[in-house]
Short mmCIF file of C-alpha atoms in Angstrom, two decimals:
data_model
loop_
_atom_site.label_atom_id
_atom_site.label_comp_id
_atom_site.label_asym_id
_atom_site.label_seq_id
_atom_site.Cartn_x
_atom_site.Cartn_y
_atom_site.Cartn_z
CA UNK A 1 9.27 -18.87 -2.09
CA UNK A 2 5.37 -19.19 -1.15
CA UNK A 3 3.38 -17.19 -3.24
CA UNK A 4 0.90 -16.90 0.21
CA UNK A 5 1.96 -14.36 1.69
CA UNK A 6 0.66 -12.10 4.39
CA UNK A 7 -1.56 -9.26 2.76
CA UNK A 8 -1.81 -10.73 -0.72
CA UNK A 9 -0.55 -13.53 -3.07
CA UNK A 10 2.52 -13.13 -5.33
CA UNK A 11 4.93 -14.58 -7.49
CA UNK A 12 7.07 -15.24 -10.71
CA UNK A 13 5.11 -15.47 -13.43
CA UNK A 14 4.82 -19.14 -14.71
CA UNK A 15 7.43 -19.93 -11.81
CA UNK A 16 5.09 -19.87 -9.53
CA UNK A 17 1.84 -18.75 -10.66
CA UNK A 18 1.02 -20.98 -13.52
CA UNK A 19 -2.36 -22.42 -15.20
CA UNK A 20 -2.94 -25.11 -12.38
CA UNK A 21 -2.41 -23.57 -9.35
CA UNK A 22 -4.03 -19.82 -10.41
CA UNK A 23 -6.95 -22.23 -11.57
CA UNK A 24 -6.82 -23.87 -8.28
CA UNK A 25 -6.46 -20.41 -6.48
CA UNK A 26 -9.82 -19.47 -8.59
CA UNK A 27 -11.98 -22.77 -7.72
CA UNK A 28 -11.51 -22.68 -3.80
CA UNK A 29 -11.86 -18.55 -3.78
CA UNK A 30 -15.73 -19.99 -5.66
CA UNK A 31 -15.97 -21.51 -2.36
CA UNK A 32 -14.81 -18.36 0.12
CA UNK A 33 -17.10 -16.08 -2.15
CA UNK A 34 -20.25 -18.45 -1.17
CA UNK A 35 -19.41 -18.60 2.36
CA UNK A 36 -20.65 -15.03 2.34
CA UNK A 37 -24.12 -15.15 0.30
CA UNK A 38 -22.61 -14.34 -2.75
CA UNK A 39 -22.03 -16.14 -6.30
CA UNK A 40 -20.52 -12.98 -7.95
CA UNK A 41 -17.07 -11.41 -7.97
CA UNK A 42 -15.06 -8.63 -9.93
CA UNK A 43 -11.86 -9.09 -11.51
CA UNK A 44 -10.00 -6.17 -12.61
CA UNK A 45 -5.95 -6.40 -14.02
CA UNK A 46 -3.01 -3.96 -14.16
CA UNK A 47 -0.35 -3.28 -16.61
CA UNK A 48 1.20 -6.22 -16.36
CA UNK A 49 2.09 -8.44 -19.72
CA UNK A 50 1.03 -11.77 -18.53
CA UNK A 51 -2.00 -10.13 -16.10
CA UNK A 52 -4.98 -11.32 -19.24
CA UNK A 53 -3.33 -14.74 -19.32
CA UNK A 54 -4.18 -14.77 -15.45
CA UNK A 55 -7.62 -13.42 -16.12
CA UNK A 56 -8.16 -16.17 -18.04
CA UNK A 57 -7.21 -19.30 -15.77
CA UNK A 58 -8.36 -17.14 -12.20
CA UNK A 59 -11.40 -17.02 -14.19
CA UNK A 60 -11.91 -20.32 -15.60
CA UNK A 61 -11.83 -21.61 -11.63
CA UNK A 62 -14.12 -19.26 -10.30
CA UNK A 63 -16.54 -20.19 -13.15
CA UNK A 64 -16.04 -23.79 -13.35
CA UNK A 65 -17.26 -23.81 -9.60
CA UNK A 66 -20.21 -21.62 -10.10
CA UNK A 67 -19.63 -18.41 -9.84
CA UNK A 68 -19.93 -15.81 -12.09
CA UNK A 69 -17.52 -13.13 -13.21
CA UNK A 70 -17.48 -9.62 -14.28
CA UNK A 71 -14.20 -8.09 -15.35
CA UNK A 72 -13.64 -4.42 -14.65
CA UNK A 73 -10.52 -4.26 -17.53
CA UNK A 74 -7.37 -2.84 -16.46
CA UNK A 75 -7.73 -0.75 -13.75
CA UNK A 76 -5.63 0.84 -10.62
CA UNK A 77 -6.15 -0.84 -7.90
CA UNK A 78 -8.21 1.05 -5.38
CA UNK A 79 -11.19 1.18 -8.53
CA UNK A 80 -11.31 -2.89 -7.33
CA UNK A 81 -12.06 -2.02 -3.78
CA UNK A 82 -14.46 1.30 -4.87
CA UNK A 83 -16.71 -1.62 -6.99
CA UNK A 84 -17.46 -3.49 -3.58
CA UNK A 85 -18.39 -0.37 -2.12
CA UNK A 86 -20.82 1.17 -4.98
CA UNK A 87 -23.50 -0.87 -6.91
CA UNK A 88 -21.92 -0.65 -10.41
CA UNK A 89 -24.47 -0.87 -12.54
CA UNK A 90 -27.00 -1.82 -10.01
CA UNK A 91 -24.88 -5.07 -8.84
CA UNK A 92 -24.81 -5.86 -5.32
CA UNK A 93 -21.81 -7.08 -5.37
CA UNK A 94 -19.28 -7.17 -2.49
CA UNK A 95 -15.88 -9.40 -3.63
CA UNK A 96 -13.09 -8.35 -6.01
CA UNK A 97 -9.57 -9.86 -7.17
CA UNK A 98 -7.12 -7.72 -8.31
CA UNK A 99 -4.56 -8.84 -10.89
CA UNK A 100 -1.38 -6.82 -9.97
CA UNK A 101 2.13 -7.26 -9.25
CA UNK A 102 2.16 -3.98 -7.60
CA UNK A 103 5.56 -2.55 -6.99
CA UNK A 104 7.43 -5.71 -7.97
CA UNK A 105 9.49 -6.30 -11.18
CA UNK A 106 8.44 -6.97 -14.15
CA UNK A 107 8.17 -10.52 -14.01
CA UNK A 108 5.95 -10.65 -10.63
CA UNK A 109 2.14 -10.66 -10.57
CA UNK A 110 -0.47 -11.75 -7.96
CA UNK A 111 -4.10 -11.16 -6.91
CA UNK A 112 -5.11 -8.77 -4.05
CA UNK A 113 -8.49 -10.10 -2.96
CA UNK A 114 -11.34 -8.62 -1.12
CA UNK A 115 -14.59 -10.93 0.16
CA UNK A 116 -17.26 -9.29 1.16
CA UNK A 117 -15.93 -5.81 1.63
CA UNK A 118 -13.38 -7.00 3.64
CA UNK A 119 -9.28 -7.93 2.56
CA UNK A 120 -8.74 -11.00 2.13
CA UNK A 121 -5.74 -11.92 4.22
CA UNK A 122 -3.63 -13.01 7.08
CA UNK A 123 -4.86 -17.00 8.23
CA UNK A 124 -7.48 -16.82 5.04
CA UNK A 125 -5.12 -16.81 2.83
CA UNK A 126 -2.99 -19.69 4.63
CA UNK A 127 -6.54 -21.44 4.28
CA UNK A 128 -6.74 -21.16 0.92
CA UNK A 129 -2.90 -22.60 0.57
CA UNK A 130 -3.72 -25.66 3.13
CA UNK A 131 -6.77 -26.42 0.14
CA UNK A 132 -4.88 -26.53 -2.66
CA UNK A 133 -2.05 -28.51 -1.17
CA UNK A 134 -4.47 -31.06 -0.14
CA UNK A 135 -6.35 -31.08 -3.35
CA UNK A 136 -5.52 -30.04 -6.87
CA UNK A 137 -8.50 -29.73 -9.47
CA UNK A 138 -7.77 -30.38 -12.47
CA UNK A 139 -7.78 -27.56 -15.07
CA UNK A 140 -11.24 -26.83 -17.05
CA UNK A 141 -11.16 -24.55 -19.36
CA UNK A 142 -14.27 -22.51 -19.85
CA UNK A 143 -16.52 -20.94 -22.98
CA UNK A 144 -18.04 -18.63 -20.99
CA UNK A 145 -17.33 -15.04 -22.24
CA UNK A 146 -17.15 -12.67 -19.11
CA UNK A 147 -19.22 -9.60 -18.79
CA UNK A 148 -17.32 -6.44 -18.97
CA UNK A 149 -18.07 -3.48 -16.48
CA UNK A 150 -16.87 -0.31 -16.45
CA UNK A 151 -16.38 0.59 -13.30
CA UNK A 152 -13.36 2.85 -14.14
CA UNK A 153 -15.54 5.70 -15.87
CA UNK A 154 -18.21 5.42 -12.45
CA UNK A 155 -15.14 6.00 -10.25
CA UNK A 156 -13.86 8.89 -12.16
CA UNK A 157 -16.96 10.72 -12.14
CA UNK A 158 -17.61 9.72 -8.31
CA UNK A 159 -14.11 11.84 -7.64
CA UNK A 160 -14.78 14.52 -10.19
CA UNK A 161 -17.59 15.33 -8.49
CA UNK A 162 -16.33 15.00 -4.90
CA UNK A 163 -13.44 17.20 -5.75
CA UNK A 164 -15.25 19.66 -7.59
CA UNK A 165 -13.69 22.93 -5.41
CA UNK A 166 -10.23 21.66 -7.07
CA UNK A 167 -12.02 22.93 -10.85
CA UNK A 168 -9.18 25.64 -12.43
CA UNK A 169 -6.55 24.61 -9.65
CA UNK A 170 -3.53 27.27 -9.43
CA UNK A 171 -1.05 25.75 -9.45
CA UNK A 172 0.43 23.08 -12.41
CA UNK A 173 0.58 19.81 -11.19
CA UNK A 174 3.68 17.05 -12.48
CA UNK A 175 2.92 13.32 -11.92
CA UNK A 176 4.98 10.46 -12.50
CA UNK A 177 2.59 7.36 -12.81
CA UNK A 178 5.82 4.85 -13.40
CA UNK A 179 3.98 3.38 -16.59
CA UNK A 180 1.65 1.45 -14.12
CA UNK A 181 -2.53 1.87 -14.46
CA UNK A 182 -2.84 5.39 -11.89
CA UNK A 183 -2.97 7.38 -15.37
CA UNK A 184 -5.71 6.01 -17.01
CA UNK A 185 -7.91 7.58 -13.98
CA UNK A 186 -6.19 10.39 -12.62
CA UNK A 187 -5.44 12.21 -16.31
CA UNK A 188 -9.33 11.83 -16.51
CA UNK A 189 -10.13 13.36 -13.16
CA UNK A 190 -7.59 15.98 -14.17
CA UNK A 191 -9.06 16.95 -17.58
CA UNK A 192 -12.46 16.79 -15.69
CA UNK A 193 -11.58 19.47 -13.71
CA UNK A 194 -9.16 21.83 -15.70
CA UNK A 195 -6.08 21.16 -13.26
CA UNK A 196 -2.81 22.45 -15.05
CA UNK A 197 -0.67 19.09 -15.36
CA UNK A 198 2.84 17.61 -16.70
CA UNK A 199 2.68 13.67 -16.61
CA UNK A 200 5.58 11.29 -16.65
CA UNK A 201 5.10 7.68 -18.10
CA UNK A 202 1.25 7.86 -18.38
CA UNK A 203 0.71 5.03 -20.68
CA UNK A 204 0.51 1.80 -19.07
CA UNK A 205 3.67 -0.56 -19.85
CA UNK A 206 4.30 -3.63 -17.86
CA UNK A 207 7.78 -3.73 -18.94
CA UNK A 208 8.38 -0.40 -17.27
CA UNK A 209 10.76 0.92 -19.32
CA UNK A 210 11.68 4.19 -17.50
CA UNK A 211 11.97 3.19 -14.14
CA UNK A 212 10.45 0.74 -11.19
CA UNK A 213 6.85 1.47 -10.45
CA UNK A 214 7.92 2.29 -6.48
CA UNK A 215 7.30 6.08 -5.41
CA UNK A 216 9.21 4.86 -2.04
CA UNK A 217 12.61 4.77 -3.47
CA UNK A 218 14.40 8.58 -3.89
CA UNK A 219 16.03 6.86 -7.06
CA UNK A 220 13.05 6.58 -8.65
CA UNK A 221 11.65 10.12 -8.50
CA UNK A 222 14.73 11.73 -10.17
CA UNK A 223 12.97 12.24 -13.68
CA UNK A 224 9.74 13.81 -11.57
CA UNK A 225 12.43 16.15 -9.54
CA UNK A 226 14.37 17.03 -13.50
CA UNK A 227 10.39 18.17 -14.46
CA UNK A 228 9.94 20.03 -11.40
CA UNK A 229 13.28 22.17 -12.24
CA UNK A 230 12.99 22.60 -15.76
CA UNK A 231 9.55 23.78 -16.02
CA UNK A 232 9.41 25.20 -12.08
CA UNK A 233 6.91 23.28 -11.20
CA UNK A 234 6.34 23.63 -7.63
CA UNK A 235 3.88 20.41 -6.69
CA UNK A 236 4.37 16.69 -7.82
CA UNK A 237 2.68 13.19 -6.65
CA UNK A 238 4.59 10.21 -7.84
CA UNK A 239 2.33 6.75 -8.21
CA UNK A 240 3.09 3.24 -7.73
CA UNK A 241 2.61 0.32 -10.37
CA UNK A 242 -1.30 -0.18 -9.22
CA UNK A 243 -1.91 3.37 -7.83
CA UNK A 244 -2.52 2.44 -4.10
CA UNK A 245 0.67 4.48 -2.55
CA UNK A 246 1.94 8.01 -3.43
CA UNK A 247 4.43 10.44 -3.31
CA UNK A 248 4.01 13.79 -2.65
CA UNK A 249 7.46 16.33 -3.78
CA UNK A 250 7.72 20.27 -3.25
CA UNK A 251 10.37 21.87 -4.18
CA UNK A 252 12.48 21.71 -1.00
CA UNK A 253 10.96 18.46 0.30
CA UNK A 254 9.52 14.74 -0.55
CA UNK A 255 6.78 14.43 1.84
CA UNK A 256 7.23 10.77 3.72
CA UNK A 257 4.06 8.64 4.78
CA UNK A 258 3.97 9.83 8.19
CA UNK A 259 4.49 13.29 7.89
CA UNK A 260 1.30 13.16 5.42
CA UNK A 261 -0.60 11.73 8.31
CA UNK A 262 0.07 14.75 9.95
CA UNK A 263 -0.92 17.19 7.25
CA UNK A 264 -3.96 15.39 6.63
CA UNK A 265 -4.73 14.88 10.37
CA UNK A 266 -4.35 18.37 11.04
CA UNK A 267 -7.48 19.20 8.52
CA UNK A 268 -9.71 16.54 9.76
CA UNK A 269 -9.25 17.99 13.19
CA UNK A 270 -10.83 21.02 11.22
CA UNK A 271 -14.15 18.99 11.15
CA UNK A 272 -14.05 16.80 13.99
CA UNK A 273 -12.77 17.14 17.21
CA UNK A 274 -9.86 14.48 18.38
CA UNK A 275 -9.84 12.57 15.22
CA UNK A 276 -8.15 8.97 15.50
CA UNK A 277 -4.92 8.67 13.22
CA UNK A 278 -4.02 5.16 13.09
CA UNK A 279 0.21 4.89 12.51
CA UNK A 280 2.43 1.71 11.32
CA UNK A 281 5.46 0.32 13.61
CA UNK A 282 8.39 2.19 10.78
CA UNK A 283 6.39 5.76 11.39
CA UNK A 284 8.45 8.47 13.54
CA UNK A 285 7.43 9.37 17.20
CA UNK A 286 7.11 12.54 15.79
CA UNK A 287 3.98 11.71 13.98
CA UNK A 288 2.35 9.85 17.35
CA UNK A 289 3.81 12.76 19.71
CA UNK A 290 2.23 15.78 17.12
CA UNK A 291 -0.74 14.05 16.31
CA UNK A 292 -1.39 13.58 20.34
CA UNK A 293 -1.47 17.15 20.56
CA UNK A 294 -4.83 17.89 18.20
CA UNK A 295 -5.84 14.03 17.86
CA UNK A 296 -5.33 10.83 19.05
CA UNK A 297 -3.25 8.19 17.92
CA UNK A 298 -2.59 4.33 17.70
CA UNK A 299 0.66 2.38 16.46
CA UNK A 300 -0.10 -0.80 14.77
CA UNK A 301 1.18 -3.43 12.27
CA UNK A 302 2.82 -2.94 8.67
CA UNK A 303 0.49 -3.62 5.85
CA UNK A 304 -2.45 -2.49 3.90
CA UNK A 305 -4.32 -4.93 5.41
CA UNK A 306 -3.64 -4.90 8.54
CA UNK A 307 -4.62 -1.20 8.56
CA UNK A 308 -7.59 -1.39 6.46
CA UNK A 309 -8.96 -4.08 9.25
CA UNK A 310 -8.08 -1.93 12.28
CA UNK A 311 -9.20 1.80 10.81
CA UNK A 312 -13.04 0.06 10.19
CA UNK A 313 -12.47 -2.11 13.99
CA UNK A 314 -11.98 1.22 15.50
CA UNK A 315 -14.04 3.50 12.85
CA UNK A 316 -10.59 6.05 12.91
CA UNK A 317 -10.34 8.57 10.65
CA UNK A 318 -7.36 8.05 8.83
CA UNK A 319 -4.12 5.33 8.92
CA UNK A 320 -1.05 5.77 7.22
CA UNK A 321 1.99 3.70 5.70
CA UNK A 322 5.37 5.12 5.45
CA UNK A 323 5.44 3.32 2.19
CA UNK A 324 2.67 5.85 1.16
CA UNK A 325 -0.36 3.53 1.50
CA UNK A 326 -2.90 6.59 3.57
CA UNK A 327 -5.99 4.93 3.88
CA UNK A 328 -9.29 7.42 4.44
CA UNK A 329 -12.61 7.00 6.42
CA UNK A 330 -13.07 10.31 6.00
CA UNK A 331 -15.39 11.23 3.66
CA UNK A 332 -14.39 8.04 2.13
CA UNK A 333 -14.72 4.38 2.32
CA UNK A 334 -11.30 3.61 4.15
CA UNK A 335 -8.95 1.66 1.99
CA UNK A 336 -5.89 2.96 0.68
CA UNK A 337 -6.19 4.78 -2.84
CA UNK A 338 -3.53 7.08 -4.07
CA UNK A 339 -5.53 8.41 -6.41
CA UNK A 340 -8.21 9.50 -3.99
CA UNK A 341 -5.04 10.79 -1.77
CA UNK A 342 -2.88 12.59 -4.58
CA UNK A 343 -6.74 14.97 -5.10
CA UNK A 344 -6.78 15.28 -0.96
CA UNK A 345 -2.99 16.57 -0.93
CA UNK A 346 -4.04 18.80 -3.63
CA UNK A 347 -6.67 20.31 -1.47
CA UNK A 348 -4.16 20.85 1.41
CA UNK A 349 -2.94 23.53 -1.39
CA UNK A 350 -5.88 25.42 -1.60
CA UNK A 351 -6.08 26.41 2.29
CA UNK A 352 -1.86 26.76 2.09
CA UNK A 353 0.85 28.00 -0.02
CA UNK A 354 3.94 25.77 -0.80
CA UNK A 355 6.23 27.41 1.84
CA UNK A 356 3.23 26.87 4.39
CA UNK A 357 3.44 23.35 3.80
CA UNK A 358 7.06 22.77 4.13
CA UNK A 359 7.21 25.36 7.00
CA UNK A 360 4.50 23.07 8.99
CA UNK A 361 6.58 19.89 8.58
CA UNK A 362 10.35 21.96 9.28
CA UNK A 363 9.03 23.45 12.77
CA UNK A 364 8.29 19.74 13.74
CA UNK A 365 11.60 18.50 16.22
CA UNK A 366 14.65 17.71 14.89
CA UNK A 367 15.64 14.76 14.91
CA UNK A 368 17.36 12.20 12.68
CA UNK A 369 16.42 9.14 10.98
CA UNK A 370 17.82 6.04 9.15
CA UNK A 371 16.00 5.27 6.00
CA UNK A 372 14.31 1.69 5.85
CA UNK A 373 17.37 -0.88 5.11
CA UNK A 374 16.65 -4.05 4.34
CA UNK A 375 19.11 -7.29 5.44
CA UNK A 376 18.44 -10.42 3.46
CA UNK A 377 17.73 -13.41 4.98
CA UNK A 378 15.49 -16.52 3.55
CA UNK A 379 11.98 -17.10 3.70
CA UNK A 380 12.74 -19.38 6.58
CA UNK A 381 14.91 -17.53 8.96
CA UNK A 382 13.44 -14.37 9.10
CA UNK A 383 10.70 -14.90 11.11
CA UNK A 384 13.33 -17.23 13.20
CA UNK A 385 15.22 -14.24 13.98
CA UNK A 386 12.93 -11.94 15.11
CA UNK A 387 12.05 -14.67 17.68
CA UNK A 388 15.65 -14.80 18.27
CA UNK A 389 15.92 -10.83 18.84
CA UNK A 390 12.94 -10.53 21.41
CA UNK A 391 14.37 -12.81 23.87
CA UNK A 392 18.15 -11.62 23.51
CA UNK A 393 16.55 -8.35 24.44
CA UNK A 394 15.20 -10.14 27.80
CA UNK A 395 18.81 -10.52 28.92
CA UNK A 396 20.61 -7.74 26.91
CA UNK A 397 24.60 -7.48 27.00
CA UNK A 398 25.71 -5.22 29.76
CA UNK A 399 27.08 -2.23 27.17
CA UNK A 400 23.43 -2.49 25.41
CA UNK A 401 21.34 1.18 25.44
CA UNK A 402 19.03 1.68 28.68
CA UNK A 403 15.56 0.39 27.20
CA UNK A 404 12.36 1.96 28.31
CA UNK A 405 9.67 -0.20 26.00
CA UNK A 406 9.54 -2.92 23.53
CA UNK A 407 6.57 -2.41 21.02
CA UNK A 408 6.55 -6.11 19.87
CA UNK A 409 3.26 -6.01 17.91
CA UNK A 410 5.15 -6.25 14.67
CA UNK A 411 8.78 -7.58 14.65
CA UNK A 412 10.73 -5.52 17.31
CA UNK A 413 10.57 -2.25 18.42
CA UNK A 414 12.82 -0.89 21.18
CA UNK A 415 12.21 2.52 22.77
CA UNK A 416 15.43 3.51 24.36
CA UNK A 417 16.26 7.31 26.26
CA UNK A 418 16.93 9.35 22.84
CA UNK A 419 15.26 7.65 20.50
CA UNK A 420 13.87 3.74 19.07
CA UNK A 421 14.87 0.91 16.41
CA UNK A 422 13.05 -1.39 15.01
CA UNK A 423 13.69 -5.12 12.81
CA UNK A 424 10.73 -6.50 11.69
CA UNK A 425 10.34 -9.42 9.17
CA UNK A 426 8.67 -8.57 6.16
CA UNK A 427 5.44 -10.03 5.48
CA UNK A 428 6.25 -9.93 1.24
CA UNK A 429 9.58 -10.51 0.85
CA UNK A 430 12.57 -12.73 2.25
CA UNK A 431 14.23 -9.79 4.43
CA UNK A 432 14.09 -8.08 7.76
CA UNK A 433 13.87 -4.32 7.64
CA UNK A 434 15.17 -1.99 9.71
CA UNK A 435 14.81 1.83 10.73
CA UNK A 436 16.49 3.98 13.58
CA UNK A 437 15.85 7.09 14.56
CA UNK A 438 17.18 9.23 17.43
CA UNK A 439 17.76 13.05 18.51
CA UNK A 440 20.89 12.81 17.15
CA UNK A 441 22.86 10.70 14.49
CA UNK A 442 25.51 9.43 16.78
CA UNK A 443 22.67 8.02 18.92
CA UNK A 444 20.62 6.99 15.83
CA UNK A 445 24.05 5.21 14.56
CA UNK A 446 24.46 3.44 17.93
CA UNK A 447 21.25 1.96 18.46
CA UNK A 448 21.71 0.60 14.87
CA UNK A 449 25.08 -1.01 15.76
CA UNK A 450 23.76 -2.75 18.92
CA UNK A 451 20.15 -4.20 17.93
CA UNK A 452 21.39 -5.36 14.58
CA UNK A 453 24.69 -6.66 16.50
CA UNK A 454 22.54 -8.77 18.26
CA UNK A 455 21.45 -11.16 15.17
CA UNK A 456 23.27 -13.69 14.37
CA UNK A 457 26.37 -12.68 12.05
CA UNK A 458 26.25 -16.07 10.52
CA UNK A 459 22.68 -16.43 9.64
CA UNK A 460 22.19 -13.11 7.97
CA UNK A 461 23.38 -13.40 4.12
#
């Protein structure tokens, strides 16, 4: 498996991050971080056991080829991406690497990079492979002591302040931060502004001992629903190992990605007039048909950075992940934080009551929906396949659905008379994934049966 991938780089571990080629990932990064005027970075690192050891050799390459590096400790992820957009400490600078293994087990890690305000990503990142595979420096360890910054405590007191209405909130608040880093800034925040709390697994553990850092899967939110019931609590946001996606649970519902879009899109249109809501290729119709009525909207590619790039290209207000990646340029600086996203869902609460807020997403239509499945392939097929699908779908068999559209901007979607389903490879893992959805579930069922009938049974594991 290539630890390149699409949005970020990630691996195993000593598998396949190790001294040399972290070291080498550090030296020719030295070289990116020139390219745009600069001969500074941040490096900040998340729970993860073995995420100092990559400080250390990350580090070593960056300074061994000049530039110089200030580490921001162990932090949640978005506090990375607020650095480059706030002179800490009166430092003008605009690149950060973030040490984090996100929502993967235990024994992952990996470095989400931004250069110049911008991610890192895509073709760079393939640039930065073709490097090291045609030249290896040799390791050099430095002496040089990095300089410590502490951009954690500027962030927390940038939010406190920004959130200040939320001061002596109503209602008690449970979150599950999954022993990742989202505690070590949101429990601040909180205390900062008297907000009634119960918090799951706030100490950061890279072992995770309680369950997977990943908001996304229902398993993982039964301890946060158990809370909920035993101390009726009515409001709970769930966090991801790094604290860049989020969960948001009532007590009758578990808010997905795209139905947040709405919510939030809905109160921007407060402010501004036909705000743009920028949507991903697994988000319902229902969030692109409601969102027309008040808004406007766009559907575009999976991935944080593919939406990050396209919300500043079109300066829209807000894009959203299913996943629970909601990325603000709203009164904020437009990547996604679910720190910065758990306080805006908390201010939803203080225009509407609980039942308001389920009652807005139960009026929307009906309609039913397959969860995101995943089929597992390898690293070299899936992309093969989706090739494969698009031009079956030219020529379909004769007892294939009517189809109106095929969105083929990310993997495949197909648009048929009651509904759509889409396979798309994904860009981190060796697997296509799949959603349905039509007005029905017999519909739903049989647009499953006939797209994924028309991979090939024998190359699918």
């Amino acid at each position: 498996m290539s630890i390149f991938r699409e949005y970020d780089i990630r691996g195993i571990f000593q598998k396949d991050l190790d001294r040399s080629n972290v070291f080498a990932i550090g030296y020719y990064l030295a070289d990116i971080i020139r390219e745009v005027g600069q001969n500074q970075v941040y490096i900040g690192y998340d729970a993860r056991v073995h995420s100092k050891e990559l400080l250390k050799w990350l580090s070593d390459g960056l300074i061994y080829n000049g530039i110089e590096v200030f580490s921001l400790g162990m932090i949640p992820t978005p506090v990375a991406y607020f650095c480059v957009f706030n002179q800490i400490e009166k430092l003008k600078i605009t690149s950060s690497i973030m040490i984090t293994g996100s929502h993967n087990p235990p024994e992952y890690n990996g470095f989400k990079i931004t250069i110049d305000q911008k991610p890192f990503y895509g073709h760079m990142i393939q640039g930065l492979k073709q490097k090291i595979e045609n030249f290896m420096p040799t390791y050099q360890e430095s002496r040089q002591d990095l300089q410590n910054i502490d951009g954690l405590s500027v962030y927390v007191d940038y939010l406190s302040k920004h959130f200040a209405r939320l001061r002596d909130f109503r209602h008690i608040v449970a979150l599950d931060y999954g022993n990742g880093v989202g505690g070590i800034a949101m429990q601040k925040i909180l205390k900062s502004l008297n907000i009634k709390h119960q918090a799951l697994y706030e100490n950061p553990d890279g072992n995770f001992p309680n369950h997977h850092p990943d908001p996304s899967e229902e398993k993982n939110l039964q301890d946060l629903k158990k809370v909920m019931q035993e101390k009726d609590i009515s409001i709970a946001l769930a966090f991801d190992g790094d604290a860049d996606r989020i969960a948001l649970l009532t007590k009758n519902h578990s808010f997905k990605g795209d139905e947040l879009g709405i919510l939030f899109g809905r109160e921007i249109a407060k402010q501004k007039p036909n705000p743009l809501v920028i949507g991903e290729v697994k988000c319902s119709q229902i969030m692109y048909d409601t969102i027309n009525t008040f808004g406007r909207s766009l559907m575009y590619k999976t991935g944080h950075s593919n939406l990050k790039v396209k919300l500043k290209e079109l300066d829209a207000d807000l894009a959203v992940e299913m996943s629970g990646h909601i990325f603000f340029n709203d009164r904020y600086f437009g990547y996604d934080d679910a720190i910065y996203a758990g306080l805006r869902i908390l201010e939803l609460f203080l225009s509407y009551s609980v039942d308001e807020m389920e009652g807005m997403i139960s009026i929307l239509p009906k309609i039913f929906a397959t969860p995101e499945e995943k089929i597992s392939v390898t690293e070299e097929q899936k992309f093969i396949l989706i090739e494969k699908l698009k031009q079956k779908l030219k020529n379909p068999p004769i007892d294939f659905p009517k189809i109106l559209d095929i969105v083929d901007i990310d993997g495949v979607r197909v648009i048929f008379e009651k509904g759509w389903g889409l396979v798309r490879a994904s860009n981190t893992t060796p697997v296509l994934v799949t959603r349905f959805e039509a007005l029905d579930e017999e519909n739903a069922l049989l647009y499953k049966k006939k797209l994924i009938g028309l991979l090939e049974a024998d190359e699918l594991k």
